Amino acid sequence: MDVKQAYNLWAQQYDTNVNKTRDLEALALRTVLARIDFSSCLEIGCGTGKNTAWLITKARELMAVDLSEEMLQKAKEKIAADAVVFQQADITKAWQFTSKKWELISFSLVLEHIQDLEHIFSEASRKIAAGGYIYIGELHPFKQYTGSKARFDTEEGQQVVSCFNHHVTDFTGAAKKWGFEIADISEYFDDNDRNTIPRILSLLLKKS
Ligand SMILES: C[S@@+](CC[C@H](N)C(=O)[O-])C[C@H]1O[C@@H](n2cnc3c(N)ncnc32)[C@H](O)[C@@H]1O
């Protein structure tokens, strides 16, 4: 299913569905970003604001961007902070939604919906402050190889959102090409059981 159409539908139940990937990524983001300071954050694919409320406890200003008006509406209902600006935009197009350079750009569970990582890194590298960070938290590629995809149930049946597989080296290769060093790479497992396939891959990249 088309990504925007899917999330406009999913928004009504995104926060209440059982969703291990959503919840484990929340843990990953908080664990990784607790270790760094940032005063400004461009949150890409903010969805219903799962991470926005936490990010604004660390940043003085935050722009939360999403393709889906319905996901954004849910986030706006939760987050009233003046320091947060919500913006509807498609990140596969030119990033005209901001002219600012940000200390942190975060991507949580969004890049699996984006085919062309080069475009994303190219735009992000123009919008990052010197010494700034990119955080990426994604469904682990190993999990994708087993066929796992973003999906949800409706009365019409199960809806599978359009997804693309990105290998670990697709992320690390793009990071290197666009002038980022790997500050951290971590894997998160269901029930912290390292004998299982990891569910979440996180990367913290620093602009060199
Ligand atoms: C799985 S949700 C993740 C939401 C939130 N970051 C979280 O972790 O709960 C993916 C989000 O990415 C957004 N998204 C997908 N493609 C996008 C695009 N091209 N531009 C902007 N946002 C996009 C969707 O609308 C959706 O809200």
Coordinates of C-alpha atoms and ligand atoms in Angstrom, one line a residue:
M1 CA 0.0 0.0 0.0
D2 CA 1.1 3.6 -0.8
V3 CA 3.0 5.0 2.2
K4 CA 1.0 8.2 2.8
Q5 CA -2.4 6.4 2.3
A6 CA -1.2 3.6 4.7
Y7 CA -0.1 5.9 7.5
N8 CA -3.2 8.1 7.2
L9 CA -5.2 4.9 7.9
W10 CA -2.9 3.5 10.5
A11 CA -2.8 6.7 12.5
Q12 CA -6.1 5.8 14.2
Q13 CA -4.5 2.7 15.8
Y14 CA -0.8 3.2 15.6
D15 CA -0.4 4.1 19.3
T16 CA -2.7 1.4 20.6
N17 CA -1.6 -1.7 18.4
V18 CA 0.7 -4.2 19.9
N19 CA 4.0 -3.3 18.1
K20 CA 7.3 -4.6 19.3
T21 CA 9.2 -2.7 16.7
R22 CA 7.7 0.7 17.7
D23 CA 8.4 0.0 21.4
L24 CA 11.9 -1.3 21.0
E25 CA 13.0 1.6 18.8
A26 CA 11.8 4.0 21.5
L27 CA 14.2 2.3 23.9
A28 CA 17.0 2.4 21.3
L29 CA 16.6 6.1 20.7
R30 CA 16.5 7.0 24.3
T31 CA 19.5 4.8 25.1
V32 CA 21.7 6.1 22.3
L33 CA 20.7 9.8 22.5
A34 CA 20.9 10.0 26.3
R35 CA 24.7 10.0 25.8
I36 CA 24.9 13.1 23.7
D37 CA 23.8 16.8 23.9
F38 CA 21.9 18.6 21.2
S39 CA 20.1 21.9 21.4
S40 CA 18.2 21.6 18.1
C41 CA 16.6 18.5 16.5
L42 CA 15.0 17.9 13.1
E43 CA 12.9 14.8 13.6
I44 CA 12.1 13.1 10.3
G45 CA 9.1 10.9 10.2
C46 CA 7.8 11.9 13.6
G47 CA 4.6 9.9 13.2
T48 CA 2.3 10.2 16.2
G49 CA 5.1 11.8 18.3
K50 CA 6.3 8.7 20.0
N51 CA 9.8 10.2 20.3
T52 CA 9.0 13.9 19.9
A53 CA 8.0 14.4 23.6
W54 CA 11.3 12.8 24.8
L55 CA 13.5 14.7 22.2
I56 CA 12.1 18.1 23.3
T57 CA 13.3 17.4 26.8
K58 CA 16.8 17.5 25.4
A59 CA 16.5 20.1 22.6
R60 CA 15.5 23.7 22.9
E61 CA 13.9 23.6 19.5
L62 CA 12.5 20.8 17.3
M63 CA 11.0 20.5 13.9
A64 CA 8.9 17.4 13.5
V65 CA 8.3 16.4 9.9
D66 CA 6.0 13.7 8.4
L67 CA 4.3 12.8 5.2
S68 CA 1.0 11.8 6.8
E69 CA -1.4 14.5 7.9
E70 CA -3.2 12.0 10.1
M71 CA 0.0 10.9 11.9
L72 CA 0.9 14.5 12.4
Q73 CA -2.5 15.3 13.8
K74 CA -2.1 12.6 16.5
A75 CA 1.3 14.1 17.4
K76 CA -0.1 17.6 17.6
E77 CA -2.8 16.4 20.0
K78 CA -0.2 15.1 22.3
I79 CA 2.5 17.8 22.2
A80 CA 1.7 21.4 22.9
A81 CA 5.3 22.7 23.5
D82 CA 5.9 26.0 21.7
A83 CA 9.4 24.8 20.9
V84 CA 8.0 22.1 18.6
V85 CA 7.0 23.0 15.0
F86 CA 5.2 20.4 13.0
Q87 CA 5.7 20.2 9.2
Q88 CA 4.0 18.1 6.6
A89 CA 6.5 17.2 3.9
D90 CA 7.7 14.4 1.7
I91 CA 11.4 13.8 2.4
T92 CA 11.9 12.1 -1.0
K93 CA 11.6 15.6 -2.5
A94 CA 14.0 18.6 -1.9
W95 CA 14.0 19.5 1.8
Q96 CA 12.6 23.0 1.4
F97 CA 10.9 22.8 4.8
T98 CA 14.0 24.1 6.6
S99 CA 16.8 26.4 5.8
K100 CA 18.4 25.9 9.2
K101 CA 21.3 23.6 10.2
W102 CA 20.4 21.2 13.0
E103 CA 22.5 19.6 15.7
L104 CA 20.6 16.4 15.5
I105 CA 18.6 14.9 12.6
S106 CA 16.7 11.8 13.7
F107 CA 15.1 9.0 11.7
S108 CA 13.0 6.4 13.5
L109 CA 11.4 3.6 11.5
V110 CA 11.1 5.8 8.4
L111 CA 14.0 4.9 6.1
E112 CA 12.5 1.5 5.3
H113 CA 9.9 3.4 3.4
I114 CA 12.5 5.3 1.3
Q115 CA 14.2 3.7 -1.7
D116 CA 16.9 6.3 -2.4
L117 CA 19.1 6.7 0.7
E118 CA 21.6 8.8 -1.3
H119 CA 19.0 11.6 -1.6
I120 CA 18.3 11.5 2.1
F121 CA 22.0 11.6 3.1
S122 CA 22.6 14.4 0.5
E123 CA 19.8 16.5 2.0
A124 CA 20.7 15.7 5.6
S125 CA 24.3 16.6 5.0
R126 CA 23.2 20.1 3.9
K127 CA 21.0 20.5 7.0
I128 CA 23.4 19.3 9.7
A129 CA 25.4 21.7 11.9
A130 CA 29.2 21.2 12.0
G131 CA 29.9 18.4 14.5
G132 CA 26.2 17.5 14.5
Y133 CA 24.7 14.0 14.6
I134 CA 22.3 11.8 12.6
Y135 CA 20.5 9.1 14.6
I136 CA 18.9 6.2 12.6
G137 CA 16.7 3.6 14.3
E138 CA 15.3 1.0 11.9
L139 CA 13.8 -2.4 11.7
H140 CA 17.0 -4.5 11.5
P141 CA 17.9 -5.7 8.0
F142 CA 18.2 -9.2 9.3
K143 CA 14.6 -9.0 10.3
Q144 CA 13.7 -7.6 6.9
Y145 CA 15.4 -10.6 5.3
T146 CA 12.9 -12.9 7.1
G147 CA 10.0 -10.9 5.4
S148 CA 9.1 -8.7 8.3
K149 CA 7.5 -5.4 7.1
A150 CA 5.4 -2.5 8.5
R151 CA 1.8 -3.9 8.5
F152 CA -1.5 -3.4 10.3
D153 CA -5.0 -4.9 10.3
T154 CA -8.1 -3.2 9.1
E155 CA -11.7 -4.5 8.5
E156 CA -10.7 -5.0 4.9
G157 CA -7.7 -7.2 5.9
Q158 CA -4.1 -6.8 6.6
Q159 CA -2.4 -3.8 5.0
V160 CA 1.3 -4.0 4.2
V161 CA 3.1 -0.7 3.8
S162 CA 5.5 -0.3 0.8
C163 CA 9.0 -1.0 2.1
F164 CA 12.6 -1.3 0.8
N165 CA 15.4 -3.4 2.3
H166 CA 18.6 -1.5 3.2
H167 CA 21.7 -3.5 4.2
V168 CA 23.9 -2.4 7.1
T169 CA 26.6 -1.4 4.6
D170 CA 24.0 0.8 2.7
F171 CA 23.8 2.9 5.8
T172 CA 27.5 2.9 6.6
G173 CA 28.5 3.4 3.0
A174 CA 26.2 6.4 2.6
A175 CA 27.4 7.8 5.9
K176 CA 31.0 7.6 4.8
K177 CA 30.3 9.1 1.4
W178 CA 28.5 12.1 2.9
G179 CA 31.2 12.9 5.5
F180 CA 29.8 11.2 8.7
E181 CA 31.7 9.0 11.1
I182 CA 30.1 6.1 12.9
A183 CA 29.9 7.2 16.6
D184 CA 27.8 4.2 17.6
I185 CA 26.2 1.1 16.1
S186 CA 23.9 -1.0 18.2
E187 CA 21.4 -3.9 17.9
Y188 CA 18.3 -4.5 20.0
F189 CA 16.7 -7.9 20.6
D190 CA 13.3 -9.0 21.7
D191 CA 13.4 -9.6 25.5
N192 CA 17.1 -8.7 25.3
D193 CA 17.7 -12.3 24.0
R194 CA 20.8 -12.2 21.9
N195 CA 20.2 -15.7 20.6
T196 CA 17.4 -14.3 18.5
I197 CA 17.4 -12.2 15.3
P198 CA 17.9 -8.6 16.3
R199 CA 14.8 -6.4 15.8
I200 CA 16.3 -2.9 15.8
L201 CA 19.5 -1.5 14.3
S202 CA 20.6 1.9 15.5
L203 CA 23.3 4.1 14.1
L204 CA 24.7 7.3 15.5
L205 CA 26.6 9.2 12.9
K206 CA 28.7 12.3 13.5
K207 CA 29.5 14.9 10.9
S208 CA 33.2 15.1 10.6
Ligands
LIG1 C1 6.6 3.5 11.3 S1 6.2 5.2 11.3 C2 7.4 5.8 12.5 C3 6.8 6.9 13.3 C4 7.7 7.3 14.5 N1 9.0 7.8 14.1 C5 7.9 6.2 15.4 O1 9.0 5.7 15.6 O2 6.8 5.7 16.0 C6 6.9 5.8 9.8 C7 6.6 7.3 9.6 O3 7.4 7.8 8.5 C8 6.5 8.6 7.7 N2 7.1 8.7 6.4 C9 7.1 7.7 5.5 N3 7.6 8.1 4.3 C10 7.8 9.4 4.4 C11 8.3 10.4 3.6 N4 8.6 10.2 2.3 N5 8.4 11.7 4.0 C12 8.1 12.0 5.3 N6 7.6 11.1 6.2 C13 7.5 9.8 5.8 C14 5.2 8.0 7.8 O4 4.1 8.9 7.5 C15 5.1 7.5 9.3 O5 4.5 8.5 10.1

